[in-house]
Short mmCIF file of C-alpha atoms in Angstrom, two decimals:
data_model
loop_
_atom_site.label_atom_id
_atom_site.label_comp_id
_atom_site.label_asym_id
_atom_site.label_seq_id
_atom_site.Cartn_x
_atom_site.Cartn_y
_atom_site.Cartn_z
CA UNK A 1 17.29 3.63 -33.99
CA UNK A 2 20.15 5.59 -35.43
CA UNK A 3 21.26 2.62 -37.56
CA UNK A 4 17.75 1.88 -38.57
CA UNK A 5 16.88 5.39 -39.94
CA UNK A 6 20.43 6.35 -40.84
CA UNK A 7 20.69 9.34 -38.61
CA UNK A 8 23.31 10.31 -35.96
CA UNK A 9 22.82 9.50 -32.38
CA UNK A 10 22.75 13.23 -31.61
CA UNK A 11 19.82 13.63 -33.94
CA UNK A 12 17.86 10.68 -32.49
CA UNK A 13 18.57 11.90 -28.97
CA UNK A 14 17.51 15.45 -29.85
CA UNK A 15 14.06 14.36 -31.42
CA UNK A 16 13.52 11.90 -28.58
CA UNK A 17 13.54 14.86 -26.22
CA UNK A 18 11.13 16.73 -28.56
CA UNK A 19 8.64 13.88 -28.62
CA UNK A 20 9.09 13.21 -24.85
CA UNK A 21 8.03 16.97 -24.26
CA UNK A 22 5.09 16.58 -26.61
CA UNK A 23 3.83 13.38 -24.85
CA UNK A 24 4.14 15.14 -21.43
CA UNK A 25 1.96 17.94 -22.55
CA UNK A 26 -0.89 15.45 -22.63
CA UNK A 27 -0.40 14.55 -18.99
CA UNK A 28 -3.06 16.79 -17.47
CA UNK A 29 -5.54 15.66 -20.14
CA UNK A 30 -4.99 11.88 -19.68
CA UNK A 31 -3.76 11.45 -16.16
CA UNK A 32 -6.63 12.60 -14.06
CA UNK A 33 -9.56 11.38 -12.15
CA UNK A 34 -12.49 11.32 -14.65
CA UNK A 35 -15.26 11.24 -12.03
CA UNK A 36 -15.77 11.40 -8.32
CA UNK A 37 -18.94 9.26 -8.66
CA UNK A 38 -18.96 5.73 -7.28
CA UNK A 39 -17.43 3.44 -9.96
CA UNK A 40 -19.80 0.90 -11.53
CA UNK A 41 -17.41 -1.91 -10.38
CA UNK A 42 -18.35 -1.01 -6.82
CA UNK A 43 -21.91 0.41 -7.24
CA UNK A 44 -23.07 -2.71 -9.08
CA UNK A 45 -21.56 -5.29 -6.59
CA UNK A 46 -23.15 -5.76 -3.28
CA UNK A 47 -20.01 -7.20 -1.85
CA UNK A 48 -18.46 -3.68 -2.19
CA UNK A 49 -21.47 -1.37 -1.99
CA UNK A 50 -22.12 0.73 0.06
CA UNK A 51 -19.01 0.03 2.11
CA UNK A 52 -16.49 1.32 -0.50
CA UNK A 53 -18.80 3.80 -2.11
CA UNK A 54 -16.22 6.61 -1.66
CA UNK A 55 -13.42 4.53 -3.27
CA UNK A 56 -12.56 5.75 -6.76
CA UNK A 57 -9.45 3.59 -7.35
CA UNK A 58 -6.44 1.99 -5.75
CA UNK A 59 -2.98 3.40 -4.69
CA UNK A 60 0.37 1.78 -4.31
CA UNK A 61 4.04 2.08 -5.10
CA UNK A 62 6.46 0.26 -7.50
CA UNK A 63 10.09 0.28 -8.23
CA UNK A 64 11.52 1.34 -11.54
CA UNK A 65 15.11 0.95 -12.51
CA UNK A 66 17.17 4.11 -12.17
CA UNK A 67 20.75 5.19 -13.05
CA UNK A 68 22.22 7.85 -10.80
CA UNK A 69 25.74 9.19 -10.01
CA UNK A 70 27.86 6.99 -7.63
CA UNK A 71 27.71 9.69 -4.86
CA UNK A 72 23.97 9.25 -4.35
CA UNK A 73 23.45 5.65 -5.34
CA UNK A 74 23.03 4.47 -1.65
CA UNK A 75 19.79 6.54 -1.47
CA UNK A 76 18.40 4.80 -4.46
CA UNK A 77 19.06 1.17 -3.40
CA UNK A 78 15.79 -0.42 -2.29
CA UNK A 79 15.01 -3.92 -1.35
CA UNK A 80 17.22 -5.34 -3.95
CA UNK A 81 20.75 -4.39 -4.71
CA UNK A 82 19.94 -2.48 -7.81
CA UNK A 83 19.17 1.30 -7.82
CA UNK A 84 15.53 2.29 -8.44
CA UNK A 85 13.21 5.11 -8.14
CA UNK A 86 10.05 4.43 -6.03
CA UNK A 87 6.96 5.47 -8.06
CA UNK A 88 3.57 6.17 -6.46
CA UNK A 89 0.50 5.81 -8.57
CA UNK A 90 -3.21 5.79 -8.23
CA UNK A 91 -5.34 3.90 -10.79
CA UNK A 92 -8.99 3.65 -11.53
CA UNK A 93 -10.87 0.37 -11.80
CA UNK A 94 -10.74 0.55 -15.65
CA UNK A 95 -6.86 0.40 -15.17
CA UNK A 96 -6.31 4.01 -16.16
CA UNK A 97 -3.65 5.98 -14.12
CA UNK A 98 -5.19 8.91 -12.36
CA UNK A 99 -2.14 10.18 -10.53
CA UNK A 100 1.65 9.44 -10.81
CA UNK A 101 4.37 10.61 -8.55
CA UNK A 102 7.96 9.68 -9.86
CA UNK A 103 11.49 10.77 -8.83
CA UNK A 104 11.60 9.43 -5.17
CA UNK A 105 14.71 7.39 -4.43
CA UNK A 106 14.29 3.64 -4.10
CA UNK A 107 15.20 3.56 -0.38
CA UNK A 108 12.31 5.97 0.38
CA UNK A 109 9.55 4.43 2.45
CA UNK A 110 6.14 4.39 0.90
CA UNK A 111 4.84 6.63 3.69
CA UNK A 112 7.16 9.36 2.55
CA UNK A 113 5.76 9.21 -0.91
CA UNK A 114 2.29 9.08 0.33
CA UNK A 115 2.89 12.19 2.61
CA UNK A 116 4.27 13.98 -0.47
CA UNK A 117 1.22 12.90 -2.46
CA UNK A 118 -1.16 14.17 0.28
CA UNK A 119 0.22 17.67 -0.43
CA UNK A 120 -1.24 17.09 -3.92
CA UNK A 121 -3.69 14.38 -5.03
CA UNK A 122 -3.49 11.27 -2.81
CA UNK A 123 -4.89 8.10 -1.40
CA UNK A 124 -4.13 5.31 0.91
CA UNK A 125 -3.32 1.65 1.07
CA UNK A 126 -4.05 -0.95 3.70
CA UNK A 127 -2.35 -4.44 4.01
CA UNK A 128 -4.56 -7.52 2.99
CA UNK A 129 -4.65 -11.11 3.68
CA UNK A 130 -6.18 -13.97 1.59
CA UNK A 131 -7.98 -17.16 2.69
CA UNK A 132 -9.90 -20.04 1.19
CA UNK A 133 -12.24 -20.38 4.09
CA UNK A 134 -15.12 -18.08 4.85
CA UNK A 135 -14.36 -15.03 6.92
CA UNK A 136 -14.83 -15.55 10.56
CA UNK A 137 -14.84 -12.00 11.86
CA UNK A 138 -15.23 -8.35 10.65
CA UNK A 139 -11.61 -7.80 10.08
CA UNK A 140 -11.18 -10.93 7.85
CA UNK A 141 -14.24 -9.98 5.78
CA UNK A 142 -12.91 -6.49 5.23
CA UNK A 143 -9.43 -7.72 4.32
CA UNK A 144 -10.91 -10.33 1.86
CA UNK A 145 -13.00 -7.74 -0.04
CA UNK A 146 -10.50 -5.00 0.15
CA UNK A 147 -7.83 -7.22 -1.38
CA UNK A 148 -10.13 -8.00 -4.23
CA UNK A 149 -10.29 -4.26 -5.08
CA UNK A 150 -6.59 -3.65 -4.39
CA UNK A 151 -5.38 -6.12 -7.19
CA UNK A 152 -6.44 -3.40 -9.57
CA UNK A 153 -3.21 -1.49 -8.86
CA UNK A 154 -1.08 -4.66 -9.32
CA UNK A 155 -2.77 -5.36 -12.64
CA UNK A 156 -2.06 -1.76 -13.69
CA UNK A 157 1.55 -1.87 -12.85
CA UNK A 158 1.87 -5.32 -14.55
CA UNK A 159 0.36 -4.01 -17.83
CA UNK A 160 2.51 -0.88 -17.60
CA UNK A 161 5.86 -2.84 -17.26
CA UNK A 162 4.91 -5.42 -19.81
CA UNK A 163 3.94 -2.82 -22.29
CA UNK A 164 7.05 -0.61 -21.69
CA UNK A 165 10.04 -2.86 -21.22
CA UNK A 166 12.19 0.15 -20.94
CA UNK A 167 10.99 0.54 -17.26
CA UNK A 168 12.84 -2.69 -16.32
CA UNK A 169 16.01 -1.97 -18.39
CA UNK A 170 19.11 -0.12 -17.24
CA UNK A 171 18.48 3.49 -18.22
CA UNK A 172 21.21 5.69 -19.84
CA UNK A 173 19.37 9.20 -19.70
CA UNK A 174 19.91 11.74 -17.02
CA UNK A 175 17.85 11.21 -13.92
CA UNK A 176 15.33 14.04 -14.69
CA UNK A 177 14.82 12.42 -18.14
CA UNK A 178 14.30 9.05 -16.53
CA UNK A 179 11.47 10.54 -14.31
CA UNK A 180 9.86 12.00 -17.49
CA UNK A 181 10.07 8.78 -19.29
CA UNK A 182 7.99 6.99 -16.42
CA UNK A 183 5.37 9.80 -16.82
CA UNK A 184 5.31 9.47 -20.58
CA UNK A 185 4.77 5.77 -20.31
CA UNK A 186 1.71 6.26 -18.11
CA UNK A 187 0.39 8.87 -20.50
CA UNK A 188 0.69 6.64 -23.48
CA UNK A 189 -0.79 3.66 -21.47
CA UNK A 190 -3.92 5.71 -20.69
CA UNK A 191 -4.27 6.60 -24.41
CA UNK A 192 -4.05 2.97 -25.34
CA UNK A 193 -6.64 2.00 -22.74
CA UNK A 194 -8.91 4.60 -24.24
CA UNK A 195 -8.69 3.37 -27.85
CA UNK A 196 -7.87 -0.45 -27.44
CA UNK A 197 -8.42 -1.68 -23.85
CA UNK A 198 -8.56 -5.35 -24.73
CA UNK A 199 -5.14 -5.72 -26.38
CA UNK A 200 -3.06 -8.92 -25.99
CA UNK A 201 -0.95 -7.40 -23.21
CA UNK A 202 -3.93 -6.63 -21.15
CA UNK A 203 -5.30 -10.24 -21.67
CA UNK A 204 -1.91 -11.67 -20.55
CA UNK A 205 -1.67 -9.65 -17.33
CA UNK A 206 -5.40 -10.12 -16.47
CA UNK A 207 -4.56 -13.95 -16.39
CA UNK A 208 -1.56 -13.53 -14.17
CA UNK A 209 -1.26 -10.59 -11.78
CA UNK A 210 2.38 -9.67 -11.47
CA UNK A 211 2.38 -8.88 -7.75
CA UNK A 212 5.96 -9.92 -6.90
CA UNK A 213 7.31 -6.33 -7.44
CA UNK A 214 4.90 -4.75 -5.12
CA UNK A 215 5.58 -6.38 -1.82
CA UNK A 216 5.70 -3.64 0.85
CA UNK A 217 8.66 -3.12 3.14
CA UNK A 218 8.04 -3.56 6.84
CA UNK A 219 7.24 -0.22 8.61
CA UNK A 220 8.84 0.73 11.75
CA UNK A 221 6.44 0.75 14.78
CA UNK A 222 6.49 4.59 14.85
CA UNK A 223 5.77 4.94 11.22
CA UNK A 224 2.97 2.36 11.45
CA UNK A 225 1.19 4.15 14.29
CA UNK A 226 1.63 7.56 12.80
CA UNK A 227 0.65 6.90 9.33
CA UNK A 228 -2.30 4.39 10.07
CA UNK A 229 -4.19 5.74 13.04
CA UNK A 230 -6.92 7.75 11.24
CA UNK A 231 -7.25 5.20 8.49
CA UNK A 232 -7.49 2.41 10.97
CA UNK A 233 -10.46 4.06 12.46
CA UNK A 234 -12.12 4.51 9.13
CA UNK A 235 -11.38 0.84 8.27
CA UNK A 236 -12.90 -0.40 11.49
CA UNK A 237 -16.02 1.66 10.82
CA UNK A 238 -16.44 0.13 7.39
CA UNK A 239 -15.66 -3.46 8.38
CA UNK A 240 -18.11 -3.43 11.39
CA UNK A 241 -20.93 -2.20 9.02
CA UNK A 242 -19.90 -4.74 6.46
CA UNK A 243 -19.79 -7.65 9.11
CA UNK A 244 -23.23 -6.75 10.49
CA UNK A 245 -24.80 -6.96 6.91
CA UNK A 246 -22.89 -10.21 6.24
CA UNK A 247 -24.08 -12.01 9.44
CA UNK A 248 -27.65 -10.81 8.87
CA UNK A 249 -27.85 -11.88 5.24
CA UNK A 250 -25.36 -14.68 5.14
CA UNK A 251 -23.61 -13.38 1.94
#
């Protein structure tokens, strides 16, 4: 950029920070839940309504490249050998981010991020499974329909990383600035979705969900029990109601 506009690196860096601060001032206006009403994607689909009538979006984590001092790099090494920050995000069904929690080290388990998020806005995620055959019980039916909704967050992350290649590049800013860059990218993404939701990047990702970056690490038995007990009860309640209607109507 310095070579292109004939300015020093110091000048480019200084104004980058100015613009970054300006973009982040839009965070509260653009990264928020627009409505707590049942989304039309659920309300108008009898496969999802009324079972998911209280669902306003999807939540999951993704890893973004991070550069940190050598003495703390161990904490930032996740599933792969590279250092990353684990970013938790919630997204609505029109692929706009409604909540973003950045800055956690790559080795942090998703449940730690979720517990942190529960102190603020939050959500939950349940493992899914896919099948080409019709569901044979309540659990399979729930997983099949839940997974159809959950791909929303995978599409959202796919669009974000394809739109902003900087998220997959080796960063050279200080870590606090790296965190701000993630938030700024989400802010700009939401703005673009508001003015041009059907751009070529969106079309590309809609045709191929980039789910490989979002495989969840295996929880320990203790974490699994403690984090899932209340949500398992809620899931069971929904899937039994769903299965009863499914067996009665045959669809």
